[in-house]
PDB file of C-alpha atoms in Angstrom:
ATOM      1  CA  MET A 177      62.964  23.714  74.880  1.00 78.00           C
ATOM      2  CA  PRO A 178      64.873  23.903  71.456  1.00 86.00           C
ATOM      3  CA  ARG A 179      64.554  27.757  70.186  1.00 90.00           C
ATOM      4  CA  ILE A 180      63.488  26.123  67.166  1.00 93.00           C
ATOM      5  CA  ILE A 181      59.515  24.813  68.625  1.00 93.00           C
ATOM      6  CA  LEU A 182      59.254  28.279  70.509  1.00 92.00           C
ATOM      7  CA  ALA A 183      60.056  29.587  67.522  1.00 94.00           C
ATOM      8  CA  TYR A 184      57.618  27.183  66.174  1.00 95.00           C
ATOM      9  CA  ILE A 185      54.867  27.704  68.663  1.00 95.00           C
ATOM     10  CA  ARG A 186      55.488  31.766  67.903  1.00 95.00           C
ATOM     11  CA  ALA A 187      55.773  32.434  64.676  1.00 97.00           C
ATOM     12  CA  ILE A 188      52.352  29.811  64.080  1.00 97.00           C
ATOM     13  CA  ASP A 189      50.912  31.967  66.744  1.00 96.00           C
ATOM     14  CA  GLY A 190      50.918  34.689  65.023  1.00 96.00           C
ATOM     15  CA  MET A 191      50.172  33.953  62.015  1.00 97.00           C
ATOM     16  CA  ASN A 192      47.045  32.443  62.664  1.00 96.00           C
ATOM     17  CA  ARG A 193      46.229  35.650  64.980  1.00 96.00           C
ATOM     18  CA  PHE A 194      46.387  36.861  62.071  1.00 97.00           C
ATOM     19  CA  ILE A 195      44.241  35.579  59.965  1.00 97.00           C
ATOM     20  CA  GLY A 196      41.790  35.267  61.881  1.00 96.00           C
ATOM     21  CA  ARG A 197      41.279  38.437  63.321  1.00 96.00           C
ATOM     22  CA  ILE A 198      40.805  39.482  59.278  1.00 96.00           C
ATOM     23  CA  ALA A 199      38.483  36.759  59.402  1.00 96.00           C
ATOM     24  CA  MET A 200      36.274  37.464  61.764  1.00 95.00           C
ATOM     25  CA  TYR A 201      35.198  40.328  60.171  1.00 96.00           C
ATOM     26  CA  LEU A 202      33.384  37.731  57.038  1.00 96.00           C
ATOM     27  CA  ILE A 203      30.711  37.822  59.597  1.00 96.00           C
ATOM     28  CA  PHE A 204      29.764  40.368  58.243  1.00 97.00           C
ATOM     29  CA  VAL A 205      29.782  39.748  54.605  1.00 97.00           C
ATOM     30  CA  LEU A 206      27.731  37.032  55.796  1.00 96.00           C
ATOM     31  CA  ALA A 207      25.356  39.508  57.669  1.00 96.00           C
ATOM     32  CA  GLY A 208      25.229  41.656  54.396  1.00 96.00           C
ATOM     33  CA  ILE A 209      24.366  39.046  52.204  1.00 95.00           C
ATOM     34  CA  LEU A 210      22.083  37.187  54.715  1.00 94.00           C
ATOM     35  CA  LEU A 211      20.703  40.548  54.672  1.00 94.00           C
ATOM     36  CA  TRP A 212      20.297  41.120  50.226  1.00 93.00           C
ATOM     37  CA  SER A 213      19.041  38.612  49.770  1.00 92.00           C
ATOM     38  CA  SER A 214      15.979  39.558  52.539  1.00 92.00           C
ATOM     39  CA  ILE A 215      15.789  42.391  50.930  1.00 92.00           C
ATOM     40  CA  SER A 216      15.565  40.575  47.470  1.00 90.00           C
ATOM     41  CA  LYS A 217      13.175  38.259  48.268  1.00 88.00           C
ATOM     42  CA  THR A 218      11.208  40.435  49.550  1.00 89.00           C
ATOM     43  CA  PHE A 219      11.367  43.906  46.839  1.00 90.00           C
ATOM     44  CA  PHE A 220      12.175  42.451  44.096  1.00 86.00           C
ATOM     45  CA  THR A 221      12.617  39.593  41.650  1.00 85.00           C
ATOM     46  CA  PRO A 222      14.530  36.898  44.073  1.00 82.00           C
ATOM     47  CA  VAL A 223      18.435  35.774  43.552  1.00 85.00           C
ATOM     48  CA  HIS A 224      20.573  32.764  43.315  1.00 86.00           C
ATOM     49  CA  TRP A 225      23.233  32.809  44.532  1.00 92.00           C
ATOM     50  CA  THR A 226      23.352  35.333  47.980  1.00 91.00           C
ATOM     51  CA  LEU A 227      22.563  30.759  50.032  1.00 90.00           C
ATOM     52  CA  GLU A 228      25.632  29.532  48.312  1.00 93.00           C
ATOM     53  CA  THR A 229      27.472  32.578  48.445  1.00 95.00           C
ATOM     54  CA  ALA A 230      26.115  32.660  52.183  1.00 95.00           C
ATOM     55  CA  GLN A 231      27.165  29.023  52.755  1.00 95.00           C
ATOM     56  CA  PHE A 232      30.837  29.467  51.517  1.00 96.00           C
ATOM     57  CA  VAL A 233      31.675  32.586  53.380  1.00 97.00           C
ATOM     58  CA  MET A 234      30.277  30.675  56.127  1.00 96.00           C
ATOM     59  CA  VAL A 235      32.757  28.142  55.370  1.00 96.00           C
ATOM     60  CA  ALA A 236      35.326  30.110  55.058  1.00 96.00           C
ATOM     61  CA  TYR A 237      34.064  32.150  58.883  1.00 96.00           C
ATOM     62  CA  TYR A 238      34.573  28.077  60.294  1.00 95.00           C
ATOM     63  CA  VAL A 239      38.273  27.172  59.030  1.00 96.00           C
ATOM     64  CA  LEU A 240      40.232  29.792  58.974  1.00 96.00           C
ATOM     65  CA  GLY A 241      38.960  31.449  62.175  1.00 95.00           C
ATOM     66  CA  GLY A 242      38.783  28.049  63.918  1.00 94.00           C
ATOM     67  CA  PRO A 243      43.042  27.802  64.970  1.00 95.00           C
ATOM     68  CA  TYR A 244      42.956  30.795  66.486  1.00 95.00           C
ATOM     69  CA  SER A 245      39.416  30.245  68.280  1.00 93.00           C
ATOM     70  CA  VAL A 246      41.564  27.351  69.966  1.00 92.00           C
ATOM     71  CA  GLN A 247      45.085  29.546  70.485  1.00 92.00           C
ATOM     72  CA  LEU A 248      42.908  31.614  72.503  1.00 91.00           C
ATOM     73  CA  GLY A 249      40.879  28.295  74.609  1.00 83.00           C
ATOM     74  CA  ALA A 250      37.748  29.405  73.258  1.00 81.00           C
ATOM     75  CA  ASN A 251      36.706  26.110  71.333  1.00 74.00           C
ATOM     76  CA  VAL A 252      33.567  23.985  73.110  1.00 71.00           C
ATOM     77  CA  ARG A 253      35.465  22.107  75.647  1.00 71.00           C
ATOM     78  CA  MET A 254      33.441  19.347  78.374  1.00 71.00           C
ATOM     79  CA  ASP A 255      34.027  21.325  82.201  1.00 74.00           C
ATOM     80  CA  LEU A 256      32.881  18.487  84.374  1.00 77.00           C
ATOM     81  CA  PHE A 257      35.846  17.729  85.542  1.00 79.00           C
ATOM     82  CA  TYR A 258      38.425  19.419  83.552  1.00 78.00           C
ATOM     83  CA  GLY A 259      37.871  22.645  85.199  1.00 77.00           C
ATOM     84  CA  ASN A 260      38.986  21.399  89.364  1.00 84.00           C
ATOM     85  CA  TRP A 261      42.715  19.582  87.536  1.00 85.00           C
ATOM     86  CA  SER A 262      45.261  21.299  87.836  1.00 87.00           C
ATOM     87  CA  LEU A 263      47.743  22.593  86.100  1.00 87.00           C
ATOM     88  CA  ARG A 264      50.034  20.443  84.890  1.00 89.00           C
ATOM     89  CA  THR A 265      46.763  17.521  84.990  1.00 90.00           C
ATOM     90  CA  LYS A 266      45.074  19.509  82.095  1.00 88.00           C
ATOM     91  CA  ALA A 267      48.869  19.625  80.315  1.00 89.00           C
ATOM     92  CA  TRP A 268      48.790  15.962  80.613  1.00 93.00           C
ATOM     93  CA  VAL A 269      46.079  15.242  78.738  1.00 91.00           C
ATOM     94  CA  ASP A 270      45.551  17.603  76.671  1.00 90.00           C
ATOM     95  CA  ALA A 271      48.728  16.753  75.429  1.00 92.00           C
ATOM     96  CA  PHE A 272      46.742  12.943  74.432  1.00 94.00           C
ATOM     97  CA  THR A 273      43.997  13.923  73.538  1.00 91.00           C
ATOM     98  CA  VAL A 274      45.632  16.229  70.901  1.00 93.00           C
ATOM     99  CA  MET A 275      47.142  13.610  68.981  1.00 95.00           C
ATOM    100  CA  PHE A 276      43.966  12.312  68.570  1.00 96.00           C
ATOM    101  CA  LEU A 277      43.100  16.083  66.639  1.00 94.00           C
ATOM    102  CA  ILE A 278      45.653  15.453  65.090  1.00 96.00           C
ATOM    103  CA  PHE A 279      45.428  11.996  63.367  1.00 97.00           C
ATOM    104  CA  TYR A 280      41.761  13.791  62.694  1.00 97.00           C
ATOM    105  CA  LEU A 281      43.478  16.576  60.928  1.00 97.00           C
ATOM    106  CA  GLY A 282      45.805  14.723  58.554  1.00 97.00           C
ATOM    107  CA  VAL A 283      42.887  12.006  57.633  1.00 97.00           C
ATOM    108  CA  LEU A 284      40.434  15.632  57.715  1.00 97.00           C
ATOM    109  CA  PHE A 285      42.993  17.265  55.345  1.00 97.00           C
ATOM    110  CA  THR A 286      43.971  14.292  53.191  1.00 96.00           C
ATOM    111  CA  GLY A 287      40.371  13.660  51.887  1.00 96.00           C
ATOM    112  CA  ALA A 288      40.493  17.169  51.167  1.00 97.00           C
ATOM    113  CA  ILE A 289      42.337  17.722  49.199  1.00 97.00           C
ATOM    114  CA  SER A 290      41.585  14.443  47.408  1.00 96.00           C
ATOM    115  CA  SER A 291      37.817  16.911  47.313  1.00 96.00           C
ATOM    116  CA  THR A 292      40.121  19.827  45.970  1.00 96.00           C
ATOM    117  CA  ALA A 293      41.472  17.569  43.603  1.00 96.00           C
ATOM    118  CA  TYR A 294      38.960  16.018  42.054  1.00 96.00           C
ATOM    119  CA  SER A 295      36.756  19.775  41.248  1.00 95.00           C
ATOM    120  CA  LEU A 296      40.064  20.483  39.214  1.00 95.00           C
ATOM    121  CA  GLY A 297      39.366  17.611  36.888  1.00 93.00           C
ATOM    122  CA  TYR A 298      41.255  15.341  38.299  1.00 94.00           C
ATOM    123  CA  PHE A 299      39.585  11.617  38.548  1.00 93.00           C
ATOM    124  CA  GLY A 300      43.147   9.343  39.474  1.00 91.00           C
ATOM    125  CA  THR A 301      44.548   7.969  43.032  1.00 92.00           C
ATOM    126  CA  GLU A 302      47.183  10.299  43.821  1.00 95.00           C
ATOM    127  CA  PRO A 303      46.082  13.321  44.287  1.00 95.00           C
ATOM    128  CA  PHE A 304      49.374  15.163  45.943  1.00 95.00           C
ATOM    129  CA  GLY A 305      51.439  13.814  42.586  1.00 94.00           C
ATOM    130  CA  PHE A 306      48.649  16.081  40.329  1.00 95.00           C
ATOM    131  CA  PHE A 307      49.141  18.478  42.760  1.00 95.00           C
ATOM    132  CA  ARG A 308      52.897  18.699  42.426  1.00 95.00           C
ATOM    133  CA  ASP A 309      52.706  18.267  38.439  1.00 94.00           C
ATOM    134  CA  LEU A 310      49.646  20.814  38.857  1.00 94.00           C
ATOM    135  CA  LEU A 311      52.988  22.922  40.465  1.00 95.00           C
ATOM    136  CA  VAL A 312      56.051  21.966  37.895  1.00 95.00           C
ATOM    137  CA  ALA A 313      53.735  22.972  34.254  1.00 94.00           C
ATOM    138  CA  PHE A 314      53.384  26.402  36.527  1.00 94.00           C
ATOM    139  CA  VAL A 315      56.370  27.156  36.984  1.00 95.00           C
ATOM    140  CA  THR A 316      58.353  26.034  33.799  1.00 94.00           C
ATOM    141  CA  GLY A 317      55.823  26.960  31.213  1.00 93.00           C
ATOM    142  CA  GLY A 318      53.066  29.104  33.037  1.00 93.00           C
ATOM    143  CA  PRO A 319      49.338  29.332  33.483  1.00 92.00           C
ATOM    144  CA  GLY A 320      48.765  28.006  29.979  1.00 92.00           C
ATOM    145  CA  ALA A 321      50.162  25.118  31.385  1.00 92.00           C
ATOM    146  CA  ALA A 322      48.332  24.854  34.542  1.00 92.00           C
ATOM    147  CA  ALA A 323      45.782  24.823  32.647  1.00 92.00           C
ATOM    148  CA  GLU A 324      45.909  22.288  30.279  1.00 92.00           C
ATOM    149  CA  MET A 325      46.569  20.012  32.850  1.00 90.00           C
ATOM    150  CA  LEU A 326      42.834  20.870  34.520  1.00 92.00           C
ATOM    151  CA  GLY A 327      39.966  18.597  33.056  1.00 89.00           C
ATOM    152  CA  PHE A 328      36.704  19.400  33.643  1.00 90.00           C
ATOM    153  CA  LEU A 329      35.368  21.672  36.740  1.00 93.00           C
ATOM    154  CA  GLU A 330      33.475  21.033  39.138  1.00 94.00           C
ATOM    155  CA  ARG A 331      30.311  22.689  39.490  1.00 94.00           C
ATOM    156  CA  SER A 332      27.365  23.121  42.582  1.00 92.00           C
ATOM    157  CA  PRO A 333      24.008  21.114  40.809  1.00 91.00           C
ATOM    158  CA  THR A 334      22.377  24.138  41.807  1.00 88.00           C
ATOM    159  CA  ALA A 335      20.672  26.748  39.245  1.00 86.00           C
ATOM    160  CA  TRP A 336      23.253  29.979  40.024  1.00 89.00           C
ATOM    161  CA  ARG A 337      26.192  26.518  39.668  1.00 92.00           C
ATOM    162  CA  PRO A 338      28.798  28.564  41.090  1.00 94.00           C
ATOM    163  CA  TYR A 339      32.953  26.202  40.841  1.00 95.00           C
ATOM    164  CA  LEU A 340      33.550  24.785  43.074  1.00 95.00           C
ATOM    165  CA  TRP A 341      36.969  24.718  43.643  1.00 95.00           C
ATOM    166  CA  PRO A 342      37.906  27.809  45.974  1.00 96.00           C
ATOM    167  CA  ILE A 343      35.779  26.766  48.762  1.00 96.00           C
ATOM    168  CA  LYS A 344      37.660  23.489  49.065  1.00 97.00           C
ATOM    169  CA  VAL A 345      40.718  25.861  48.641  1.00 96.00           C
ATOM    170  CA  THR A 346      40.011  27.855  50.832  1.00 97.00           C
ATOM    171  CA  LEU A 347      38.734  24.226  52.779  1.00 97.00           C
ATOM    172  CA  CYS A 348      42.224  22.927  52.464  1.00 97.00           C
ATOM    173  CA  ILE A 349      43.938  26.081  53.592  1.00 97.00           C
ATOM    174  CA  GLY A 350      41.821  26.270  57.486  1.00 97.00           C
ATOM    175  CA  VAL A 351      42.542  22.834  58.374  1.00 97.00           C
ATOM    176  CA  PHE A 352      46.427  23.146  57.613  1.00 98.00           C
ATOM    177  CA  LEU A 353      45.784  25.904  59.182  1.00 97.00           C
ATOM    178  CA  MET A 354      44.703  24.101  62.064  1.00 97.00           C
ATOM    179  CA  LEU A 355      46.723  21.948  61.881  1.00 97.00           C
ATOM    180  CA  LEU A 356      49.250  23.146  62.282  1.00 97.00           C
ATOM    181  CA  GLN A 357      48.236  25.300  65.298  1.00 97.00           C
ATOM    182  CA  ALA A 358      47.461  21.380  66.689  1.00 96.00           C
ATOM    183  CA  LEU A 359      51.373  20.768  66.400  1.00 97.00           C
ATOM    184  CA  ALA A 360      51.690  24.467  68.317  1.00 96.00           C
ATOM    185  CA  GLU A 361      49.018  23.445  71.303  1.00 94.00           C
ATOM    186  CA  PHE A 362      50.647  19.620  71.404  1.00 95.00           C
ATOM    187  CA  PHE A 363      54.035  22.115  72.248  1.00 95.00           C
ATOM    188  CA  ARG A 364      52.376  24.155  74.884  1.00 93.00           C
ATOM    189  CA  ASP A 365      51.292  21.391  76.660  1.00 93.00           C
ATOM    190  CA  ILE A 366      55.113  19.883  76.970  1.00 93.00           C
ATOM    191  CA  GLY A 367      56.551  22.622  77.909  1.00 92.00           C
ATOM    192  CA  ARG A 368      53.481  23.183  80.945  1.00 90.00           C
ATOM    193  CA  ILE A 369      54.596  19.233  82.034  1.00 91.00           C
ATOM    194  CA  ARG A 370      57.372  20.385  81.959  1.00 90.00           C
ATOM    195  CA  GLY A 371      57.383  23.416  84.033  1.00 84.00           C
ATOM    196  CA  VAL A 372      58.263  25.695  80.726  1.00 82.00           C
ATOM    197  CA  ALA A 373      55.829  28.701  80.763  1.00 73.00           C
ATOM    198  CA  LEU A 374      54.781  29.818  76.536  1.00 71.00           C
TER     199      LEU A 374
END
């Protein structure tokens, strides 16, 4: 295997391991929010922010920890036939099926970028161009110039009405990290097919 591919696999594995190990502690944040929700509903006036905050933390936990889960092989598999195959056969099947995952993640990432642009007040058809222009405005004119490009910021239609762009940005980051990890898994499977342990 070329050194650049080995370096890519090591870099992506290291980055997703670091992010995944931090993200796993979000389960304690989630438990704390739900505990406070139960306490406040029982003894005090219920607060509006607990349910949506718990949902946002759960999304962050799931999408930021997902690539690490794939790296560890802890994702759910249909093991009816797969468990009895040789490592090389598994690598062939995984290398083939990961292409479907990469395609799906590409579509999901495109939709997440579009949804994030919408949450920042962009209603056009070129969300990638919007983010490019937003970055150029930020670099050349600072935060004020970037803020002028933003439109009406999308909010949740609930009583608490939080802004939705932070969780949508988190979703974009998580899907992008999963895409990078899926590509690393593809390279790892190619290595196994060729008899190289990665």
